[in-house]
Amino acid sequence: MADLYDAELLKGAYFDHRYPWHTHEEFSLGIVLAGGVFLQTLRSSGIAKRGSFVLINPDELHSGRPDAGGWLCRTLHVHPDVFLRVARDNFGITGLPVFTSPVVEDLVLSASLLELHRLSETACSALERQSRITAMIIRLLAQHTSAIQLPDSRFNEPVAISVARTYLDENLSDKVTLDDLSRIVGLPALQLLRAFRQTCGVTPHVYQLQARVRKAHKLLKSGVGLAEVAIASGFADQPHLTRVFKSIMGATPGQYGRGRG
């Protein structure tokens, strides 16, 4: 979907799926069409019900579980560079904007996102789609963001944790043990485990699984086949990829491919 600033439009119906604590590299925007979801971030928690608009910042740790009866949603994922460009060109903001609340009520945004989904299924021009997504971002910037960038934990975390994260990111296929990381960063295993969880919000093992899913996500966007994606992103096999991918993304890799825009 290159003509839409490489943004992703997804649709989903969730009745018993619980999202574990995880992050996205992109800004994640969504409207709840029916039912509700209990959303939790490090900033706040609450139920997003029908009509609510959900806003998650890049790299913001969050989890979710369906309210009684499940929930239906339409979402849009936008790369931070797009927000940076629109913020700079329209507001003179140079830092990365930040959503101030994870759940808002905004009928204009809701209608805009639904229209964007509708347009993605028609033969409308790239110009129209780009114009509409830009208008959405401008409203988000004006109504629901702060110009102050959230601290990036990668710049504030202990050096040892930064080294550990980088090693896990660059060695997705390796069966890394806690002892391996301990030797690499020069910290006792228990101290490393505590510091990693305190800094990142998850254990090294969970972080590695999420990094593998991020890699698989990128490969799927590029049209790579499932078997190759599983190997390239460090999973034991395709069923392993499917199981972990669904736990974090809420859909299997195959469903994800069919559900995009």
PDB file of C-alpha atoms in Angstrom, residues 2-260:
ATOM      1  CA  ALA A   2       2.823   2.360  -0.984  1.00  0.00           C
ATOM      2  CA  ASP A   3       0.422   5.069  -2.220  1.00  0.00           C
ATOM      3  CA  LEU A   4      -0.924   5.408   1.325  1.00  0.00           C
ATOM      4  CA  TYR A   5       2.385   6.425   2.882  1.00  0.00           C
ATOM      5  CA  ASP A   6       3.067   2.685   3.393  1.00  0.00           C
ATOM      6  CA  ALA A   7       0.315   2.706   6.039  1.00  0.00           C
ATOM      7  CA  GLU A   8      -1.638  -0.440   6.870  1.00  0.00           C
ATOM      8  CA  LEU A   9      -5.390  -0.820   7.131  1.00  0.00           C
ATOM      9  CA  LEU A  10      -6.571  -3.868   9.078  1.00  0.00           C
ATOM     10  CA  LYS A  11      -9.929  -5.221  10.204  1.00  0.00           C
ATOM     11  CA  GLY A  12     -10.599  -7.667  13.013  1.00  0.00           C
ATOM     12  CA  ALA A  13     -13.173  -9.501  15.108  1.00  0.00           C
ATOM     13  CA  TYR A  14     -11.995 -10.778  18.508  1.00  0.00           C
ATOM     14  CA  PHE A  15     -14.097 -12.789  20.928  1.00  0.00           C
ATOM     15  CA  ASP A  16     -11.675 -14.528  23.266  1.00  0.00           C
ATOM     16  CA  HIS A  17      -8.229 -13.398  22.145  1.00  0.00           C
ATOM     17  CA  ARG A  18      -6.144 -11.640  24.786  1.00  0.00           C
ATOM     18  CA  TYR A  19      -3.250  -9.501  23.634  1.00  0.00           C
ATOM     19  CA  PRO A  20      -0.159  -9.908  25.824  1.00  0.00           C
ATOM     20  CA  TRP A  21       1.997  -6.909  26.681  1.00  0.00           C
ATOM     21  CA  HIS A  22       3.599  -5.851  23.394  1.00  0.00           C
ATOM     22  CA  THR A  23       4.566  -2.859  21.269  1.00  0.00           C
ATOM     23  CA  HIS A  24       4.266  -1.649  17.666  1.00  0.00           C
ATOM     24  CA  GLU A  25       6.831   0.323  15.710  1.00  0.00           C
ATOM     25  CA  GLU A  26       4.084   2.466  14.195  1.00  0.00           C
ATOM     26  CA  PHE A  27       1.359   4.778  15.455  1.00  0.00           C
ATOM     27  CA  SER A  28      -1.671   2.518  15.896  1.00  0.00           C
ATOM     28  CA  LEU A  29      -5.136   4.020  15.389  1.00  0.00           C
ATOM     29  CA  GLY A  30      -8.390   2.122  15.670  1.00  0.00           C
ATOM     30  CA  ILE A  31     -12.141   2.434  16.030  1.00  0.00           C
ATOM     31  CA  VAL A  32     -14.280  -0.002  18.008  1.00  0.00           C
ATOM     32  CA  LEU A  33     -17.261  -0.873  15.815  1.00  0.00           C
ATOM     33  CA  ALA A  34     -19.039  -3.167  18.272  1.00  0.00           C
ATOM     34  CA  GLY A  35     -18.508  -4.589  21.742  1.00  0.00           C
ATOM     35  CA  GLY A  36     -15.576  -3.406  23.814  1.00  0.00           C
ATOM     36  CA  VAL A  37     -11.961  -4.058  24.727  1.00  0.00           C
ATOM     37  CA  PHE A  38     -10.183  -3.563  28.042  1.00  0.00           C
ATOM     38  CA  LEU A  39      -7.047  -1.660  27.077  1.00  0.00           C
ATOM     39  CA  GLN A  40      -4.065  -1.249  29.374  1.00  0.00           C
ATOM     40  CA  THR A  41      -0.958   0.890  28.923  1.00  0.00           C
ATOM     41  CA  LEU A  42       1.632   2.079  31.410  1.00  0.00           C
ATOM     42  CA  ARG A  43      -0.211   5.431  31.442  1.00  0.00           C
ATOM     43  CA  SER A  44      -3.762   4.276  32.057  1.00  0.00           C
ATOM     44  CA  SER A  45      -6.323   1.512  31.625  1.00  0.00           C
ATOM     45  CA  GLY A  46      -9.987   1.313  30.759  1.00  0.00           C
ATOM     46  CA  ILE A  47     -12.609  -0.070  28.403  1.00  0.00           C
ATOM     47  CA  ALA A  48     -12.851   1.213  24.846  1.00  0.00           C
ATOM     48  CA  LYS A  49     -16.494   0.698  23.842  1.00  0.00           C
ATOM     49  CA  ARG A  50     -18.408   1.026  20.599  1.00  0.00           C
ATOM     50  CA  GLY A  51     -17.497   4.289  18.909  1.00  0.00           C
ATOM     51  CA  SER A  52     -14.303   4.812  20.915  1.00  0.00           C
ATOM     52  CA  PHE A  53     -11.122   5.716  19.066  1.00  0.00           C
ATOM     53  CA  VAL A  54      -7.950   3.979  20.275  1.00  0.00           C
ATOM     54  CA  LEU A  55      -4.554   5.702  19.990  1.00  0.00           C
ATOM     55  CA  ILE A  56      -1.285   3.888  20.722  1.00  0.00           C
ATOM     56  CA  ASN A  57       2.138   5.513  20.368  1.00  0.00           C
ATOM     57  CA  PRO A  58       5.081   3.784  18.680  1.00  0.00           C
ATOM     58  CA  ASP A  59       6.959   1.473  21.073  1.00  0.00           C
ATOM     59  CA  GLU A  60       4.311   1.993  23.768  1.00  0.00           C
ATOM     60  CA  LEU A  61       3.814  -1.142  25.850  1.00  0.00           C
ATOM     61  CA  HIS A  62       0.144  -2.157  25.925  1.00  0.00           C
ATOM     62  CA  SER A  63      -2.161  -5.143  26.315  1.00  0.00           C
ATOM     63  CA  GLY A  64      -5.823  -5.840  25.690  1.00  0.00           C
ATOM     64  CA  ARG A  65      -8.603  -8.306  26.284  1.00  0.00           C
ATOM     65  CA  PRO A  66     -12.161  -8.406  24.936  1.00  0.00           C
ATOM     66  CA  ASP A  67     -15.087  -7.250  27.014  1.00  0.00           C
ATOM     67  CA  ALA A  68     -18.018  -9.663  27.356  1.00  0.00           C
ATOM     68  CA  GLY A  69     -19.172 -10.543  23.859  1.00  0.00           C
ATOM     69  CA  GLY A  70     -15.928  -9.601  22.116  1.00  0.00           C
ATOM     70  CA  TRP A  71     -15.255  -6.628  19.857  1.00  0.00           C
ATOM     71  CA  LEU A  72     -14.986  -5.591  16.215  1.00  0.00           C
ATOM     72  CA  CYS A  73     -12.500  -3.005  14.994  1.00  0.00           C
ATOM     73  CA  ARG A  74     -10.940  -1.229  12.039  1.00  0.00           C
ATOM     74  CA  THR A  75      -7.363  -0.046  12.431  1.00  0.00           C
ATOM     75  CA  LEU A  76      -4.704   2.019  10.724  1.00  0.00           C
ATOM     76  CA  HIS A  77      -0.966   1.745  11.373  1.00  0.00           C
ATOM     77  CA  VAL A  78       1.173   4.697  10.274  1.00  0.00           C
ATOM     78  CA  HIS A  79       4.963   4.932  10.339  1.00  0.00           C
ATOM     79  CA  PRO A  80       6.356   7.640  12.667  1.00  0.00           C
ATOM     80  CA  ASP A  81       8.131   9.298   9.718  1.00  0.00           C
ATOM     81  CA  VAL A  82       4.747  10.191   8.224  1.00  0.00           C
ATOM     82  CA  PHE A  83       3.654  11.891  11.460  1.00  0.00           C
ATOM     83  CA  LEU A  84       6.992  13.708  11.629  1.00  0.00           C
ATOM     84  CA  ARG A  85       6.574  15.002   8.081  1.00  0.00           C
ATOM     85  CA  VAL A  86       2.993  16.208   8.594  1.00  0.00           C
ATOM     86  CA  ALA A  87       3.849  17.747  11.989  1.00  0.00           C
ATOM     87  CA  ARG A  88       6.794  19.627  10.528  1.00  0.00           C
ATOM     88  CA  ASP A  89       5.035  20.831   7.386  1.00  0.00           C
ATOM     89  CA  ASN A  90       1.774  21.896   9.059  1.00  0.00           C
ATOM     90  CA  PHE A  91       2.707  22.873  12.620  1.00  0.00           C
ATOM     91  CA  GLY A  92       6.450  23.503  12.548  1.00  0.00           C
ATOM     92  CA  ILE A  93       6.948  20.703  15.092  1.00  0.00           C
ATOM     93  CA  THR A  94      10.291  18.932  14.843  1.00  0.00           C
ATOM     94  CA  GLY A  95       9.870  16.348  17.611  1.00  0.00           C
ATOM     95  CA  LEU A  96       7.760  13.211  17.368  1.00  0.00           C
ATOM     96  CA  PRO A  97       4.191  13.973  18.535  1.00  0.00           C
ATOM     97  CA  VAL A  98       2.685  11.826  21.290  1.00  0.00           C
ATOM     98  CA  PHE A  99      -0.923  10.782  21.861  1.00  0.00           C
ATOM     99  CA  THR A 100      -2.013  12.158  25.217  1.00  0.00           C
ATOM    100  CA  SER A 101      -4.709   9.537  25.879  1.00  0.00           C
ATOM    101  CA  PRO A 102      -5.067   5.954  24.613  1.00  0.00           C
ATOM    102  CA  VAL A 103      -8.867   6.196  24.250  1.00  0.00           C
ATOM    103  CA  VAL A 104     -10.774   9.230  22.934  1.00  0.00           C
ATOM    104  CA  GLU A 105     -14.237  10.012  21.580  1.00  0.00           C
ATOM    105  CA  ASP A 106     -13.983  11.748  18.205  1.00  0.00           C
ATOM    106  CA  LEU A 107     -16.760  11.275  15.657  1.00  0.00           C
ATOM    107  CA  VAL A 108     -14.809  13.070  12.930  1.00  0.00           C
ATOM    108  CA  LEU A 109     -11.827  10.747  13.275  1.00  0.00           C
ATOM    109  CA  SER A 110     -14.069   7.701  13.408  1.00  0.00           C
ATOM    110  CA  ALA A 111     -15.871   8.686  10.220  1.00  0.00           C
ATOM    111  CA  SER A 112     -12.559   9.451   8.515  1.00  0.00           C
ATOM    112  CA  LEU A 113     -11.068   6.060   9.359  1.00  0.00           C
ATOM    113  CA  LEU A 114     -14.170   4.197   8.177  1.00  0.00           C
ATOM    114  CA  GLU A 115     -14.124   6.171   4.932  1.00  0.00           C
ATOM    115  CA  LEU A 116     -10.437   5.354   4.481  1.00  0.00           C
ATOM    116  CA  HIS A 117     -11.252   1.666   4.821  1.00  0.00           C
ATOM    117  CA  ARG A 118     -14.064   2.028   2.291  1.00  0.00           C
ATOM    118  CA  LEU A 119     -11.796   3.800  -0.178  1.00  0.00           C
ATOM    119  CA  SER A 120      -9.170   1.082   0.132  1.00  0.00           C
ATOM    120  CA  GLU A 121     -11.676  -1.306  -1.457  1.00  0.00           C
ATOM    121  CA  THR A 122     -12.377   0.963  -4.435  1.00  0.00           C
ATOM    122  CA  ALA A 123     -10.416   2.237  -7.396  1.00  0.00           C
ATOM    123  CA  CYS A 124     -10.014   5.753  -6.019  1.00  0.00           C
ATOM    124  CA  SER A 125      -6.806   7.644  -6.725  1.00  0.00           C
ATOM    125  CA  ALA A 126      -3.674   7.639  -4.622  1.00  0.00           C
ATOM    126  CA  LEU A 127      -4.063  11.401  -4.293  1.00  0.00           C
ATOM    127  CA  GLU A 128      -7.457  11.048  -2.595  1.00  0.00           C
ATOM    128  CA  ARG A 129      -6.223   8.398  -0.162  1.00  0.00           C
ATOM    129  CA  GLN A 130      -3.093  10.387   0.672  1.00  0.00           C
ATOM    130  CA  SER A 131      -5.122  13.555   1.161  1.00  0.00           C
ATOM    131  CA  ARG A 132      -7.522  11.828   3.547  1.00  0.00           C
ATOM    132  CA  ILE A 133      -4.819  10.226   5.658  1.00  0.00           C
ATOM    133  CA  THR A 134      -3.011  13.564   5.863  1.00  0.00           C
ATOM    134  CA  ALA A 135      -6.220  15.250   7.025  1.00  0.00           C
ATOM    135  CA  MET A 136      -6.631  12.575   9.710  1.00  0.00           C
ATOM    136  CA  ILE A 137      -3.099  13.123  10.981  1.00  0.00           C
ATOM    137  CA  ILE A 138      -3.589  16.894  11.063  1.00  0.00           C
ATOM    138  CA  ARG A 139      -6.698  16.465  13.238  1.00  0.00           C
ATOM    139  CA  LEU A 140      -4.855  14.029  15.498  1.00  0.00           C
ATOM    140  CA  LEU A 141      -1.988  16.484  15.880  1.00  0.00           C
ATOM    141  CA  ALA A 142      -4.320  19.380  16.623  1.00  0.00           C
ATOM    142  CA  GLN A 143      -6.676  17.586  19.008  1.00  0.00           C
ATOM    143  CA  HIS A 144      -5.030  14.576  20.590  1.00  0.00           C
ATOM    144  CA  THR A 145      -1.250  14.919  20.759  1.00  0.00           C
ATOM    145  CA  SER A 146       1.471  16.699  22.656  1.00  0.00           C
ATOM    146  CA  ALA A 147       4.491  18.145  20.886  1.00  0.00           C
ATOM    147  CA  ILE A 148       6.683  16.687  23.621  1.00  0.00           C
ATOM    148  CA  GLN A 149       8.281  13.431  22.594  1.00  0.00           C
ATOM    149  CA  LEU A 150       8.096  10.536  25.028  1.00  0.00           C
ATOM    150  CA  PRO A 151      11.547   9.580  26.283  1.00  0.00           C
ATOM    151  CA  ASP A 152      13.018   6.804  24.141  1.00  0.00           C
ATOM    152  CA  SER A 153      14.092   4.093  26.538  1.00  0.00           C
ATOM    153  CA  ARG A 154      16.900   3.117  24.195  1.00  0.00           C
ATOM    154  CA  PHE A 155      18.613   6.414  24.989  1.00  0.00           C
ATOM    155  CA  ASN A 156      17.945   6.341  28.726  1.00  0.00           C
ATOM    156  CA  GLU A 157      18.354   2.666  29.544  1.00  0.00           C
ATOM    157  CA  PRO A 158      21.523   1.175  31.057  1.00  0.00           C
ATOM    158  CA  VAL A 159      24.188   0.378  28.482  1.00  0.00           C
ATOM    159  CA  ALA A 160      24.002  -3.318  29.347  1.00  0.00           C
ATOM    160  CA  ILE A 161      20.292  -3.449  28.475  1.00  0.00           C
ATOM    161  CA  SER A 162      20.877  -1.596  25.216  1.00  0.00           C
ATOM    162  CA  VAL A 163      23.560  -4.136  24.298  1.00  0.00           C
ATOM    163  CA  ALA A 164      21.233  -7.004  25.201  1.00  0.00           C
ATOM    164  CA  ARG A 165      18.373  -5.622  23.110  1.00  0.00           C
ATOM    165  CA  THR A 166      20.633  -5.056  20.126  1.00  0.00           C
ATOM    166  CA  TYR A 167      22.027  -8.569  20.390  1.00  0.00           C
ATOM    167  CA  LEU A 168      18.537 -10.080  20.490  1.00  0.00           C
ATOM    168  CA  ASP A 169      17.420  -7.950  17.525  1.00  0.00           C
ATOM    169  CA  GLU A 170      20.421  -9.031  15.451  1.00  0.00           C
ATOM    170  CA  ASN A 171      20.335 -12.733  16.350  1.00  0.00           C
ATOM    171  CA  LEU A 172      16.708 -13.703  15.926  1.00  0.00           C
ATOM    172  CA  SER A 173      17.475 -17.253  14.791  1.00  0.00           C
ATOM    173  CA  ASP A 174      19.804 -18.068  17.679  1.00  0.00           C
ATOM    174  CA  LYS A 175      18.652 -19.950  20.763  1.00  0.00           C
ATOM    175  CA  VAL A 176      19.985 -17.287  23.108  1.00  0.00           C
ATOM    176  CA  THR A 177      20.096 -18.230  26.788  1.00  0.00           C
ATOM    177  CA  LEU A 178      20.096 -15.936  29.788  1.00  0.00           C
ATOM    178  CA  ASP A 179      23.649 -17.084  30.497  1.00  0.00           C
ATOM    179  CA  ASP A 180      24.638 -16.060  26.963  1.00  0.00           C
ATOM    180  CA  LEU A 181      23.255 -12.560  27.476  1.00  0.00           C
ATOM    181  CA  SER A 182      24.850 -12.381  30.899  1.00  0.00           C
ATOM    182  CA  ARG A 183      28.300 -13.055  29.431  1.00  0.00           C
ATOM    183  CA  ILE A 184      27.763 -10.640  26.540  1.00  0.00           C
ATOM    184  CA  VAL A 185      26.701  -7.681  28.685  1.00  0.00           C
ATOM    185  CA  GLY A 186      28.822  -8.480  31.732  1.00  0.00           C
ATOM    186  CA  LEU A 187      26.049  -8.689  34.337  1.00  0.00           C
ATOM    187  CA  PRO A 188      25.000 -11.569  36.597  1.00  0.00           C
ATOM    188  CA  ALA A 189      22.020 -13.382  35.089  1.00  0.00           C
ATOM    189  CA  LEU A 190      19.546 -12.475  37.830  1.00  0.00           C
ATOM    190  CA  GLN A 191      20.597  -8.825  37.818  1.00  0.00           C
ATOM    191  CA  LEU A 192      20.284  -8.710  34.033  1.00  0.00           C
ATOM    192  CA  LEU A 193      16.832 -10.294  34.136  1.00  0.00           C
ATOM    193  CA  ARG A 194      15.576  -7.789  36.704  1.00  0.00           C
ATOM    194  CA  ALA A 195      17.100  -4.792  34.920  1.00  0.00           C
ATOM    195  CA  PHE A 196      15.806  -5.903  31.523  1.00  0.00           C
ATOM    196  CA  ARG A 197      12.270  -6.354  32.784  1.00  0.00           C
ATOM    197  CA  GLN A 198      12.344  -3.059  34.680  1.00  0.00           C
ATOM    198  CA  THR A 199      13.590  -1.200  31.594  1.00  0.00           C
ATOM    199  CA  CYS A 200      11.672  -2.939  28.807  1.00  0.00           C
ATOM    200  CA  GLY A 201       8.575  -4.131  30.646  1.00  0.00           C
ATOM    201  CA  VAL A 202       9.071  -7.726  29.473  1.00  0.00           C
ATOM    202  CA  THR A 203      11.646 -10.503  29.895  1.00  0.00           C
ATOM    203  CA  PRO A 204      14.420 -11.059  27.313  1.00  0.00           C
ATOM    204  CA  HIS A 205      12.579 -14.149  26.061  1.00  0.00           C
ATOM    205  CA  VAL A 206       9.349 -12.241  25.418  1.00  0.00           C
ATOM    206  CA  TYR A 207      11.310  -9.388  23.852  1.00  0.00           C
ATOM    207  CA  GLN A 208      12.965 -11.818  21.424  1.00  0.00           C
ATOM    208  CA  LEU A 209       9.594 -13.303  20.447  1.00  0.00           C
ATOM    209  CA  GLN A 210       8.221  -9.817  19.785  1.00  0.00           C
ATOM    210  CA  ALA A 211      11.307  -8.944  17.721  1.00  0.00           C
ATOM    211  CA  ARG A 212      10.743 -12.084  15.647  1.00  0.00           C
ATOM    212  CA  VAL A 213       7.113 -11.106  15.066  1.00  0.00           C
ATOM    213  CA  ARG A 214       8.189  -7.609  13.970  1.00  0.00           C
ATOM    214  CA  LYS A 215      10.575  -9.181  11.451  1.00  0.00           C
ATOM    215  CA  ALA A 216       7.869 -11.566  10.223  1.00  0.00           C
ATOM    216  CA  HIS A 217       5.459  -8.641   9.909  1.00  0.00           C
ATOM    217  CA  LYS A 218       7.881  -6.759   7.644  1.00  0.00           C
ATOM    218  CA  LEU A 219       8.539  -9.817   5.488  1.00  0.00           C
ATOM    219  CA  LEU A 220       4.821 -10.510   5.074  1.00  0.00           C
ATOM    220  CA  LYS A 221       4.300  -6.911   3.964  1.00  0.00           C
ATOM    221  CA  SER A 222       6.926  -7.546   1.282  1.00  0.00           C
ATOM    222  CA  GLY A 223       5.050 -10.590  -0.007  1.00  0.00           C
ATOM    223  CA  VAL A 224       7.444 -13.257   1.268  1.00  0.00           C
ATOM    224  CA  GLY A 225       5.954 -16.750   1.607  1.00  0.00           C
ATOM    225  CA  LEU A 226       5.049 -18.139   5.032  1.00  0.00           C
ATOM    226  CA  ALA A 227       7.649 -20.914   5.089  1.00  0.00           C
ATOM    227  CA  GLU A 228      10.436 -18.491   4.223  1.00  0.00           C
ATOM    228  CA  VAL A 229       9.126 -15.933   6.716  1.00  0.00           C
ATOM    229  CA  ALA A 230       9.228 -18.513   9.513  1.00  0.00           C
ATOM    230  CA  ILE A 231      12.869 -19.373   8.844  1.00  0.00           C
ATOM    231  CA  ALA A 232      14.051 -15.801   8.222  1.00  0.00           C
ATOM    232  CA  SER A 233      12.432 -14.452  11.382  1.00  0.00           C
ATOM    233  CA  GLY A 234      13.859 -17.118  13.669  1.00  0.00           C
ATOM    234  CA  PHE A 235      10.909 -19.436  14.285  1.00  0.00           C
ATOM    235  CA  ALA A 236      11.341 -23.195  14.493  1.00  0.00           C
ATOM    236  CA  ASP A 237       8.731 -23.800  11.799  1.00  0.00           C
ATOM    237  CA  GLN A 238       5.551 -22.386  10.278  1.00  0.00           C
ATOM    238  CA  PRO A 239       3.238 -23.593  13.094  1.00  0.00           C
ATOM    239  CA  HIS A 240       5.541 -21.896  15.634  1.00  0.00           C
ATOM    240  CA  LEU A 241       5.360 -18.664  13.623  1.00  0.00           C
ATOM    241  CA  THR A 242       1.570 -18.925  13.391  1.00  0.00           C
ATOM    242  CA  ARG A 243       1.100 -19.526  17.115  1.00  0.00           C
ATOM    243  CA  VAL A 244       3.305 -16.644  18.291  1.00  0.00           C
ATOM    244  CA  PHE A 245       2.223 -14.240  15.538  1.00  0.00           C
ATOM    245  CA  LYS A 246      -1.455 -14.743  16.386  1.00  0.00           C
ATOM    246  CA  SER A 247      -0.863 -14.235  20.116  1.00  0.00           C
ATOM    247  CA  ILE A 248       0.597 -10.777  19.463  1.00  0.00           C
ATOM    248  CA  MET A 249      -1.128  -9.626  16.264  1.00  0.00           C
ATOM    249  CA  GLY A 250      -4.545 -11.169  16.898  1.00  0.00           C
ATOM    250  CA  ALA A 251      -4.561 -12.984  13.546  1.00  0.00           C
ATOM    251  CA  THR A 252      -2.558 -15.732  11.889  1.00  0.00           C
ATOM    252  CA  PRO A 253       0.026 -14.709   9.261  1.00  0.00           C
ATOM    253  CA  GLY A 254      -2.331 -15.996   6.559  1.00  0.00           C
ATOM    254  CA  GLN A 255      -5.310 -14.080   7.951  1.00  0.00           C
ATOM    255  CA  TYR A 256      -3.142 -10.997   8.296  1.00  0.00           C
ATOM    256  CA  GLY A 257      -2.241 -11.158   4.620  1.00  0.00           C
ATOM    257  CA  ARG A 258      -5.876 -11.485   3.555  1.00  0.00           C
ATOM    258  CA  GLY A 259      -7.065  -8.771   5.962  1.00  0.00           C
ATOM    259  CA  ARG A 260      -4.697  -5.999   4.918  1.00  0.00           C
TER     260      ARG A 260
END
